[in-house]
Amino acid sequence: MNNNEQVGTALSDQELITSFFQKLNPKQAPELSQQFRTAFPSLSEFKGASQQQRLDLVNSGVEELQLMLIGIELGRRVARSSRPVLGKIFSSRQIGQILIDEFQDDFQENLCLICLDVKHRILRQQVVFRGTLTTCPVHPREIFSIAIDCHAESIVVAHNHPSGVTEPSENDIAFTKRLNQCGQLLGVTLLDSFVIGQNDYLSMREAQLMD
């Protein structure tokens, strides 16, 4: 949180309104703030106001009041907007091939996280760690922090083997089981864990290595 956000959250509703007008027109800020408060004594009254009451403020011809209503409307639309969806997963084969194309020529080991909603639509996909030639240090809390941040219903993780071999190591299997257990506790399902090779992949779910 930056300084402006910290200041904003510390102010009362009326102080925040005055602060807004201070940024637009310092000399007339008290008058503008009073004009807004006269029309809407509280933000709850503004929220419950009719469309015509709000239009009356817009039609007053005061530019600063118009800008404030535009800002409020933008905030309202942001609050109501849906989360971004990047695509949809239909099968292990689909995601495996996508990840092969992405990581097959990478000489570093990468851990990729894919966050999904309840309909298995992709909300976020990102590489959360890049390791050395043979290692990729990672902790479950980092993975689930991202998943919880985007309100994921489930996740898929995948890492590549620079050697090109898809056989999972004991550490790979142990880490996947640990993720699975953490997900069960947090209510975020680990759908699958992939090992990506040069031209192939291994699904730990299909290989029954997750439980």
CSV table of C-alpha atoms in Angstrom, one decimal:
chain,number,residue,atom,x,y,z
A,1,MET,CA,0.0,0.0,0.0
A,2,ASN,CA,1.5,3.4,-1.0
A,3,ASN,CA,1.3,6.6,1.0
A,4,ASN,CA,-1.7,7.9,-0.8
A,5,GLU,CA,-3.6,4.7,-0.1
A,6,GLN,CA,-2.6,4.8,3.5
A,7,VAL,CA,-3.7,8.4,3.9
A,8,GLY,CA,-7.0,7.6,2.1
A,9,THR,CA,-7.9,4.8,4.4
A,10,ALA,CA,-7.2,6.9,7.5
A,11,LEU,CA,-9.6,9.7,6.6
A,12,SER,CA,-13.3,9.9,7.4
A,13,ASP,CA,-15.8,10.0,4.6
A,14,GLN,CA,-16.1,13.8,4.8
A,15,GLU,CA,-12.3,14.3,5.0
A,16,LEU,CA,-11.9,12.1,2.0
A,17,ILE,CA,-14.4,14.2,0.0
A,18,THR,CA,-12.6,17.4,1.0
A,19,SER,CA,-9.3,15.9,0.1
A,20,PHE,CA,-10.6,14.9,-3.3
A,21,PHE,CA,-11.7,18.5,-4.0
A,22,GLN,CA,-8.4,19.8,-2.6
A,23,LYS,CA,-6.6,18.0,-5.4
A,24,LEU,CA,-8.8,19.5,-8.1
A,25,ASN,CA,-9.4,23.0,-6.8
A,26,PRO,CA,-7.7,23.9,-3.6
A,27,LYS,CA,-9.2,27.4,-3.3
A,28,GLN,CA,-12.8,26.2,-3.7
A,29,ALA,CA,-12.4,22.8,-1.9
A,30,PRO,CA,-14.4,23.7,1.2
A,31,GLU,CA,-17.3,25.2,-0.9
A,32,LEU,CA,-17.3,22.2,-3.2
A,33,SER,CA,-17.3,19.8,-0.3
A,34,GLN,CA,-20.2,21.6,1.3
A,35,GLN,CA,-22.1,21.6,-2.0
A,36,PHE,CA,-21.7,17.8,-2.2
A,37,ARG,CA,-22.7,17.3,1.5
A,38,THR,CA,-25.8,19.5,1.0
A,39,ALA,CA,-27.0,17.2,-1.8
A,40,PHE,CA,-25.8,14.0,0.0
A,41,PRO,CA,-25.1,14.4,3.7
A,42,SER,CA,-23.5,10.9,3.8
A,43,LEU,CA,-22.1,8.4,1.4
A,44,SER,CA,-24.9,6.0,2.3
A,45,GLU,CA,-27.4,8.6,1.2
A,46,PHE,CA,-25.5,9.0,-2.1
A,47,LYS,CA,-25.6,5.2,-2.5
A,48,GLY,CA,-29.4,5.1,-2.0
A,49,ALA,CA,-30.1,8.2,-4.1
A,50,SER,CA,-32.1,8.1,-7.3
A,51,GLN,CA,-30.6,8.5,-10.7
A,52,GLN,CA,-32.4,11.9,-11.0
A,53,GLN,CA,-30.8,13.2,-7.7
A,54,ARG,CA,-27.4,12.3,-9.1
A,55,LEU,CA,-28.2,13.9,-12.4
A,56,ASP,CA,-29.2,17.1,-10.6
A,57,LEU,CA,-25.6,17.3,-9.3
A,58,VAL,CA,-24.1,16.6,-12.7
A,59,ASN,CA,-26.4,19.3,-14.3
A,60,SER,CA,-25.2,21.9,-11.8
A,61,GLY,CA,-22.5,22.7,-14.3
A,62,VAL,CA,-19.7,22.4,-11.7
A,63,GLU,CA,-16.9,20.5,-13.3
A,64,GLU,CA,-15.4,19.3,-10.1
A,65,LEU,CA,-18.7,17.7,-9.0
A,66,GLN,CA,-19.0,16.0,-12.3
A,67,LEU,CA,-15.5,14.6,-12.0
A,68,MET,CA,-16.3,13.2,-8.6
A,69,LEU,CA,-19.4,11.4,-9.9
A,70,ILE,CA,-17.3,10.0,-12.7
A,71,GLY,CA,-14.8,8.7,-10.2
A,72,ILE,CA,-17.5,7.2,-8.1
A,73,GLU,CA,-19.0,5.5,-11.1
A,74,LEU,CA,-15.7,4.1,-12.1
A,75,GLY,CA,-15.1,2.7,-8.6
A,76,ARG,CA,-18.6,1.1,-8.7
A,77,ARG,CA,-17.9,-0.6,-12.0
A,78,VAL,CA,-14.5,-1.9,-10.8
A,79,ALA,CA,-16.2,-3.4,-7.8
A,80,ARG,CA,-18.8,-5.1,-9.9
A,81,SER,CA,-16.5,-6.3,-12.7
A,82,SER,CA,-15.8,-10.0,-13.1
A,83,ARG,CA,-12.3,-11.5,-12.6
A,84,PRO,CA,-10.2,-11.8,-15.8
A,85,VAL,CA,-10.4,-15.2,-17.5
A,86,LEU,CA,-7.4,-16.2,-19.6
A,87,GLY,CA,-8.8,-19.4,-21.1
A,88,LYS,CA,-10.3,-22.7,-20.0
A,89,ILE,CA,-8.7,-26.1,-19.3
A,90,PHE,CA,-10.5,-29.1,-20.7
A,91,SER,CA,-8.0,-32.0,-20.3
A,92,SER,CA,-4.5,-33.0,-19.0
A,93,ARG,CA,-3.4,-33.5,-22.6
A,94,GLN,CA,-4.3,-29.9,-23.4
A,95,ILE,CA,-2.4,-28.3,-20.6
A,96,GLY,CA,0.5,-30.7,-20.9
A,97,GLN,CA,1.0,-29.7,-24.6
A,98,ILE,CA,0.8,-26.0,-23.8
A,99,LEU,CA,3.5,-26.4,-21.1
A,100,ILE,CA,5.8,-28.5,-23.4
A,101,ASP,CA,5.7,-25.7,-25.9
A,102,GLU,CA,6.5,-23.2,-23.3
A,103,PHE,CA,9.3,-24.9,-21.4
A,104,GLN,CA,10.8,-27.6,-23.6
A,105,ASP,CA,13.9,-25.5,-24.5
A,106,ASP,CA,14.5,-23.9,-21.1
A,107,PHE,CA,17.7,-24.9,-19.4
A,108,GLN,CA,16.5,-23.7,-16.0
A,109,GLU,CA,14.0,-25.5,-13.9
A,110,ASN,CA,10.8,-23.5,-13.6
A,111,LEU,CA,7.7,-23.9,-11.5
A,112,CYS,CA,4.5,-22.7,-13.1
A,113,LEU,CA,1.2,-22.1,-11.3
A,114,ILE,CA,-2.2,-22.1,-13.0
A,115,CYS,CA,-5.1,-20.8,-10.9
A,116,LEU,CA,-8.6,-21.8,-11.9
A,117,ASP,CA,-12.2,-20.9,-11.0
A,118,VAL,CA,-15.0,-23.3,-10.3
A,119,LYS,CA,-15.5,-23.9,-14.1
A,120,HIS,CA,-11.8,-24.6,-14.7
A,121,ARG,CA,-11.3,-21.2,-16.4
A,122,ILE,CA,-7.8,-19.8,-16.0
A,123,LEU,CA,-7.6,-16.8,-13.7
A,124,ARG,CA,-3.9,-16.5,-13.6
A,125,GLN,CA,-0.9,-18.3,-15.0
A,126,GLN,CA,2.6,-17.4,-13.9
A,127,VAL,CA,6.1,-18.8,-13.3
A,128,VAL,CA,6.4,-18.5,-9.5
A,129,PHE,CA,10.0,-19.8,-9.2
A,130,ARG,CA,13.1,-20.2,-11.5
A,131,GLY,CA,15.7,-22.5,-10.2
A,132,THR,CA,19.2,-23.6,-11.1
A,133,LEU,CA,20.0,-26.3,-13.6
A,134,THR,CA,18.7,-29.0,-11.3
A,135,THR,CA,16.9,-27.4,-8.4
A,136,CYS,CA,13.9,-25.1,-7.9
A,137,PRO,CA,13.4,-24.1,-4.3
A,138,VAL,CA,9.7,-23.4,-3.5
A,139,HIS,CA,7.4,-23.3,-0.5
A,140,PRO,CA,3.7,-24.1,-0.5
A,141,ARG,CA,2.8,-20.9,1.2
A,142,GLU,CA,4.0,-18.9,-1.8
A,143,ILE,CA,1.9,-20.9,-4.1
A,144,PHE,CA,-1.3,-20.7,-2.1
A,145,SER,CA,-0.8,-17.1,-1.3
A,146,ILE,CA,-1.1,-16.4,-5.1
A,147,ALA,CA,-4.1,-18.8,-5.4
A,148,ILE,CA,-6.0,-17.2,-2.5
A,149,ASP,CA,-5.2,-13.7,-3.8
A,150,CYS,CA,-7.0,-14.4,-7.1
A,151,HIS,CA,-9.8,-16.4,-5.3
A,152,ALA,CA,-8.9,-19.6,-7.1
A,153,GLU,CA,-11.1,-22.7,-6.6
A,154,SER,CA,-8.3,-25.0,-7.7
A,155,ILE,CA,-4.8,-25.0,-9.0
A,156,VAL,CA,-2.5,-26.9,-11.3
A,157,VAL,CA,1.3,-26.8,-10.9
A,158,ALA,CA,4.0,-27.9,-13.3
A,159,HIS,CA,7.7,-27.9,-13.5
A,160,ASN,CA,10.1,-28.8,-16.2
A,161,HIS,CA,13.1,-31.1,-16.1
A,162,PRO,CA,16.0,-29.5,-18.2
A,163,SER,CA,17.3,-33.0,-18.7
A,164,GLY,CA,14.2,-33.7,-20.8
A,165,VAL,CA,13.2,-36.8,-18.8
A,166,THR,CA,9.7,-36.7,-17.3
A,167,GLU,CA,10.2,-39.3,-14.6
A,168,PRO,CA,9.5,-37.5,-11.2
A,169,SER,CA,12.1,-37.5,-8.5
A,170,GLU,CA,11.3,-38.5,-4.9
A,171,ASN,CA,11.4,-34.8,-4.1
A,172,ASP,CA,8.9,-34.1,-6.9
A,173,ILE,CA,6.4,-36.6,-5.5
A,174,ALA,CA,6.9,-35.6,-1.9
A,175,PHE,CA,6.4,-31.9,-2.8
A,176,THR,CA,3.2,-32.7,-4.8
A,177,LYS,CA,1.8,-34.7,-1.9
A,178,ARG,CA,2.6,-31.8,0.5
A,179,LEU,CA,0.8,-29.3,-1.8
A,180,ASN,CA,-2.2,-31.6,-2.0
A,181,GLN,CA,-2.4,-31.8,1.7
A,182,CYS,CA,-2.1,-28.0,2.1
A,183,GLY,CA,-4.7,-27.5,-0.5
A,184,GLN,CA,-7.2,-29.8,1.3
A,185,LEU,CA,-6.7,-27.7,4.5
A,186,LEU,CA,-7.1,-24.4,2.7
A,187,GLY,CA,-10.0,-25.5,0.5
A,188,VAL,CA,-8.1,-25.0,-2.8
A,189,THR,CA,-7.9,-28.2,-4.8
A,190,LEU,CA,-4.7,-29.3,-6.4
A,191,LEU,CA,-6.1,-30.8,-9.6
A,192,ASP,CA,-2.8,-32.0,-11.0
A,193,SER,CA,1.0,-31.7,-10.9
A,194,PHE,CA,2.9,-32.0,-14.2
A,195,VAL,CA,6.5,-32.8,-15.0
A,196,ILE,CA,7.5,-31.3,-18.4
A,197,GLY,CA,10.2,-32.9,-20.5
A,198,GLN,CA,11.6,-32.1,-24.0
A,199,ASN,CA,8.7,-33.6,-26.0
A,200,ASP,CA,6.5,-35.2,-23.4
A,201,TYR,CA,4.9,-34.7,-20.0
A,202,LEU,CA,3.9,-36.7,-17.0
A,203,SER,CA,0.6,-36.1,-15.1
A,204,MET,CA,1.0,-37.1,-11.5
A,205,ARG,CA,-2.8,-37.3,-11.2
A,206,GLU,CA,-2.9,-39.8,-14.0
A,207,ALA,CA,0.1,-41.7,-12.7
A,208,GLN,CA,-1.6,-41.9,-9.3
A,209,LEU,CA,1.3,-40.3,-7.5
A,210,MET,CA,-0.5,-37.5,-5.7
A,211,ASP,CA,-2.2,-39.3,-2.7
